[in-house]
mmCIF file of N, CA and C in Angstrom:
data_model
loop_
_atom_site.group_PDB
_atom_site.id
_atom_site.type_symbol
_atom_site.label_atom_id
_atom_site.label_comp_id
_atom_site.label_asym_id
_atom_site.label_seq_id
_atom_site.Cartn_x
_atom_site.Cartn_y
_atom_site.Cartn_z
ATOM 1 N N VAL A 1 -22.431 35.382 -28.315
ATOM 2 C CA VAL A 1 -22.886 35.314 -29.691
ATOM 3 C C VAL A 1 -22.210 36.437 -30.479
ATOM 4 N N ALA A 2 -21.764 36.116 -31.657
ATOM 5 C CA ALA A 2 -21.056 37.086 -32.490
ATOM 6 C C ALA A 2 -21.907 38.324 -32.749
ATOM 7 N N LYS A 3 -23.200 38.133 -32.909
ATOM 8 C CA LYS A 3 -24.094 39.264 -33.179
ATOM 9 C C LYS A 3 -24.080 40.270 -32.021
ATOM 10 N N ASN A 4 -24.061 39.779 -30.789
ATOM 11 C CA ASN A 4 -24.003 40.666 -29.619
ATOM 12 C C ASN A 4 -22.687 41.430 -29.581
ATOM 13 N N ALA A 5 -21.601 40.754 -29.911
ATOM 14 C CA ALA A 5 -20.291 41.404 -29.936
ATOM 15 C C ALA A 5 -20.259 42.493 -30.997
ATOM 16 N N GLN A 6 -20.851 42.233 -32.158
ATOM 17 C CA GLN A 6 -20.890 43.227 -33.225
ATOM 18 C C GLN A 6 -21.743 44.429 -32.837
ATOM 19 N N LYS A 7 -22.829 44.182 -32.134
ATOM 20 C CA LYS A 7 -23.688 45.275 -31.663
ATOM 21 C C LYS A 7 -22.924 46.162 -30.676
ATOM 22 N N LEU A 8 -22.229 45.541 -29.728
ATOM 23 C CA LEU A 8 -21.448 46.303 -28.756
ATOM 24 C C LEU A 8 -20.324 47.067 -29.449
ATOM 25 N N GLN A 9 -19.705 46.444 -30.435
ATOM 26 C CA GLN A 9 -18.640 47.102 -31.192
ATOM 27 C C GLN A 9 -19.158 48.396 -31.817
ATOM 28 N N LYS A 10 -20.319 48.358 -32.413
ATOM 29 C CA LYS A 10 -20.911 49.555 -33.025
ATOM 30 C C LYS A 10 -21.193 50.628 -31.981
ATOM 31 N N GLU A 11 -21.678 50.217 -30.816
ATOM 32 C CA GLU A 11 -22.008 51.166 -29.756
ATOM 33 C C GLU A 11 -20.766 51.846 -29.193
ATOM 34 N N LEU A 12 -19.627 51.162 -29.222
ATOM 35 C CA LEU A 12 -18.409 51.682 -28.602
ATOM 36 C C LEU A 12 -17.487 52.415 -29.567
ATOM 37 N N ARG A 13 -17.820 52.482 -30.829
ATOM 38 C CA ARG A 13 -16.941 53.115 -31.820
ATOM 39 C C ARG A 13 -16.582 54.551 -31.469
ATOM 40 N N GLY A 14 -17.477 55.262 -30.824
ATOM 41 C CA GLY A 14 -17.205 56.647 -30.462
ATOM 42 C C GLY A 14 -16.197 56.794 -29.334
ATOM 43 N N ILE A 15 -15.894 55.708 -28.652
ATOM 44 C CA ILE A 15 -14.966 55.758 -27.521
ATOM 45 C C ILE A 15 -13.536 55.509 -27.961
ATOM 46 N N GLY A 16 -13.342 54.698 -28.988
ATOM 47 C CA GLY A 16 -11.987 54.404 -29.433
ATOM 48 C C GLY A 16 -11.953 53.273 -30.427
ATOM 49 N N GLN A 17 -10.747 52.820 -30.738
ATOM 50 C CA GLN A 17 -10.556 51.714 -31.675
ATOM 51 C C GLN A 17 -11.101 50.443 -31.042
ATOM 52 N N VAL A 18 -12.003 49.760 -31.750
ATOM 53 C CA VAL A 18 -12.680 48.580 -31.212
ATOM 54 C C VAL A 18 -12.406 47.372 -32.105
ATOM 55 N N SER A 19 -12.114 46.234 -31.477
ATOM 56 C CA SER A 19 -11.926 44.994 -32.223
ATOM 57 C C SER A 19 -12.652 43.866 -31.501
ATOM 58 N N ILE A 20 -12.924 42.812 -32.261
ATOM 59 C CA ILE A 20 -13.556 41.617 -31.695
ATOM 60 C C ILE A 20 -12.590 40.455 -31.869
ATOM 61 N N ASN A 21 -12.359 39.724 -30.779
ATOM 62 C CA ASN A 21 -11.509 38.542 -30.811
ATOM 63 C C ASN A 21 -12.342 37.335 -30.411
ATOM 64 N N GLN A 22 -12.213 36.256 -31.183
ATOM 65 C CA GLN A 22 -12.938 35.025 -30.895
ATOM 66 C C GLN A 22 -12.015 34.037 -30.196
ATOM 67 N N ALA A 23 -12.552 33.376 -29.188
ATOM 68 C CA ALA A 23 -11.840 32.295 -28.510
ATOM 69 C C ALA A 23 -12.759 31.075 -28.524
ATOM 70 N N VAL A 24 -12.200 29.908 -28.797
ATOM 71 C CA VAL A 24 -12.982 28.669 -28.787
ATOM 72 C C VAL A 24 -12.464 27.809 -27.646
ATOM 73 N N ILE A 25 -13.358 27.487 -26.723
ATOM 74 C CA ILE A 25 -13.013 26.676 -25.564
ATOM 75 C C ILE A 25 -13.994 25.512 -25.506
ATOM 76 N N LYS A 26 -13.456 24.319 -25.610
ATOM 77 C CA LYS A 26 -14.286 23.100 -25.608
ATOM 78 C C LYS A 26 -15.411 23.204 -26.632
ATOM 79 N N ASP A 27 -15.050 23.606 -27.840
ATOM 80 C CA ASP A 27 -15.974 23.717 -28.973
ATOM 81 C C ASP A 27 -17.062 24.783 -28.796
ATOM 82 N N VAL A 28 -16.890 25.699 -27.851
ATOM 83 C CA VAL A 28 -17.835 26.797 -27.666
ATOM 84 C C VAL A 28 -17.105 28.097 -27.982
ATOM 85 N N SER A 29 -17.716 28.928 -28.828
ATOM 86 C CA SER A 29 -17.102 30.195 -29.209
ATOM 87 C C SER A 29 -17.484 31.299 -28.223
ATOM 88 N N PHE A 30 -16.483 32.081 -27.842
ATOM 89 C CA PHE A 30 -16.658 33.261 -27.006
ATOM 90 C C PHE A 30 -16.089 34.443 -27.772
ATOM 91 N N TYR A 31 -16.666 35.621 -27.576
ATOM 92 C CA TYR A 31 -16.218 36.804 -28.291
ATOM 93 C C TYR A 31 -15.868 37.902 -27.297
ATOM 94 N N ARG A 32 -14.678 38.467 -27.469
ATOM 95 C CA ARG A 32 -14.226 39.583 -26.632
ATOM 96 C C ARG A 32 -14.245 40.845 -27.473
ATOM 97 N N VAL A 33 -14.880 41.856 -26.938
ATOM 98 C CA VAL A 33 -14.869 43.164 -27.583
ATOM 99 C C VAL A 33 -13.802 43.978 -26.868
ATOM 100 N N ARG A 34 -12.797 44.415 -27.627
ATOM 101 C CA ARG A 34 -11.644 45.084 -27.020
ATOM 102 C C ARG A 34 -11.478 46.487 -27.575
ATOM 103 N N LEU A 35 -11.091 47.393 -26.699
ATOM 104 C CA LEU A 35 -10.767 48.760 -27.086
ATOM 105 C C LEU A 35 -9.286 48.986 -26.862
ATOM 106 N N GLY A 36 -8.704 49.864 -27.656
ATOM 107 C CA GLY A 36 -7.299 50.202 -27.447
ATOM 108 C C GLY A 36 -6.470 49.815 -28.643
ATOM 109 N N PRO A 37 -5.200 49.864 -28.515
ATOM 110 C CA PRO A 37 -4.393 50.014 -27.297
ATOM 111 C C PRO A 37 -4.344 51.469 -26.811
ATOM 112 N N TYR A 38 -3.962 51.614 -25.565
ATOM 113 C CA TYR A 38 -3.811 52.926 -24.945
ATOM 114 C C TYR A 38 -2.374 53.111 -24.503
ATOM 115 N N ALA A 39 -1.934 54.358 -24.499
ATOM 116 C CA ALA A 39 -0.528 54.678 -24.229
ATOM 117 C C ALA A 39 -0.117 54.397 -22.791
ATOM 118 N N ASP A 40 -1.065 54.542 -21.860
ATOM 119 C CA ASP A 40 -0.696 54.346 -20.459
ATOM 120 C C ASP A 40 -1.925 53.960 -19.633
ATOM 121 N N ALA A 41 -1.686 53.635 -18.382
ATOM 122 C CA ALA A 41 -2.761 53.195 -17.489
ATOM 123 C C ALA A 41 -3.782 54.298 -17.245
ATOM 124 N N GLY A 42 -3.348 55.541 -17.246
ATOM 125 C CA GLY A 42 -4.269 56.656 -17.041
ATOM 126 C C GLY A 42 -5.326 56.724 -18.130
ATOM 127 N N GLN A 43 -4.905 56.571 -19.378
ATOM 128 C CA GLN A 43 -5.858 56.560 -20.489
ATOM 129 C C GLN A 43 -6.803 55.373 -20.373
ATOM 130 N N ALA A 44 -6.266 54.215 -20.067
ATOM 131 C CA ALA A 44 -7.090 53.014 -19.943
ATOM 132 C C ALA A 44 -8.119 53.172 -18.829
ATOM 133 N N ASN A 45 -7.718 53.734 -17.703
ATOM 134 C CA ASN A 45 -8.652 53.958 -16.594
ATOM 135 C C ASN A 45 -9.748 54.937 -16.974
ATOM 136 N N GLY A 46 -9.393 55.970 -17.724
ATOM 137 C CA GLY A 46 -10.395 56.938 -18.175
ATOM 138 C C GLY A 46 -11.447 56.279 -19.057
ATOM 139 N N VAL A 47 -11.004 55.425 -19.965
ATOM 140 C CA VAL A 47 -11.933 54.711 -20.840
ATOM 141 C C VAL A 47 -12.774 53.733 -20.020
ATOM 142 N N LEU A 48 -12.175 53.067 -19.063
ATOM 143 C CA LEU A 48 -12.918 52.142 -18.207
ATOM 144 C C LEU A 48 -14.060 52.867 -17.493
ATOM 145 N N HIS A 49 -13.803 54.050 -16.975
ATOM 146 C CA HIS A 49 -14.854 54.826 -16.297
ATOM 147 C C HIS A 49 -15.957 55.217 -17.277
ATOM 148 N N ARG A 50 -15.581 55.581 -18.503
ATOM 149 C CA ARG A 50 -16.588 55.916 -19.516
ATOM 150 C C ARG A 50 -17.457 54.704 -19.829
ATOM 151 N N LEU A 51 -16.843 53.530 -19.902
ATOM 152 C CA LEU A 51 -17.591 52.319 -20.205
ATOM 153 C C LEU A 51 -18.573 51.970 -19.091
ATOM 154 N N THR A 52 -18.131 52.037 -17.855
ATOM 155 C CA THR A 52 -19.034 51.705 -16.749
ATOM 156 C C THR A 52 -20.157 52.739 -16.653
ATOM 157 N N ASP A 53 -19.848 54.009 -16.914
ATOM 158 C CA ASP A 53 -20.886 55.039 -16.916
ATOM 159 C C ASP A 53 -21.887 54.824 -18.050
ATOM 160 N N ALA A 54 -21.423 54.220 -19.152
ATOM 161 C CA ALA A 54 -22.278 53.964 -20.319
ATOM 162 C C ALA A 54 -23.069 52.660 -20.185
ATOM 163 N N GLY A 55 -22.902 51.958 -19.070
ATOM 164 C CA GLY A 55 -23.689 50.748 -18.858
ATOM 165 C C GLY A 55 -23.014 49.457 -19.295
ATOM 166 N N VAL A 56 -21.692 49.440 -19.270
ATOM 167 C CA VAL A 56 -20.940 48.218 -19.593
ATOM 168 C C VAL A 56 -20.250 47.770 -18.295
ATOM 169 N N PRO A 57 -21.003 47.163 -17.374
ATOM 170 C CA PRO A 57 -20.458 46.862 -16.060
ATOM 171 C C PRO A 57 -19.354 45.809 -16.029
ATOM 172 N N GLY A 58 -19.287 44.948 -17.023
ATOM 173 C CA GLY A 58 -18.290 43.887 -17.035
ATOM 174 C C GLY A 58 -16.957 44.315 -17.637
ATOM 175 N N ALA A 59 -16.831 45.592 -17.967
ATOM 176 C CA ALA A 59 -15.584 46.072 -18.574
ATOM 177 C C ALA A 59 -14.434 45.986 -17.591
ATOM 178 N N ARG A 60 -13.255 45.660 -18.120
ATOM 179 C CA ARG A 60 -12.065 45.606 -17.269
ATOM 180 C C ARG A 60 -10.845 45.898 -18.121
ATOM 181 N N ILE A 61 -9.758 46.242 -17.472
ATOM 182 C CA ILE A 61 -8.501 46.514 -18.150
ATOM 183 C C ILE A 61 -7.718 45.214 -18.254
ATOM 184 N N VAL A 62 -7.223 44.929 -19.467
ATOM 185 C CA VAL A 62 -6.400 43.752 -19.700
ATOM 186 C C VAL A 62 -5.081 44.226 -20.299
ATOM 187 N N VAL A 63 -3.970 43.831 -19.692
ATOM 188 C CA VAL A 63 -2.659 44.208 -20.185
ATOM 189 C C VAL A 63 -2.054 43.003 -20.896
ATOM 190 N N ASP A 64 -1.752 43.189 -22.176
ATOM 191 C CA ASP A 64 -1.144 42.107 -22.964
ATOM 192 C C ASP A 64 0.338 42.313 -23.064
#
């Protein structure tokens, strides 16, 4: 739900640049809350650890 994504976006603002991306699959909307970009894998891993420590267990690194 977009509202949940917006809530998470607000909670994560202190960690870094946050954006929300919508994907529609079979007429169902999904929302991804993304942080970054980061200069290297070390920075991304550091943020990932902060997210899991903050209670965001589904966080993962995605390389585009």
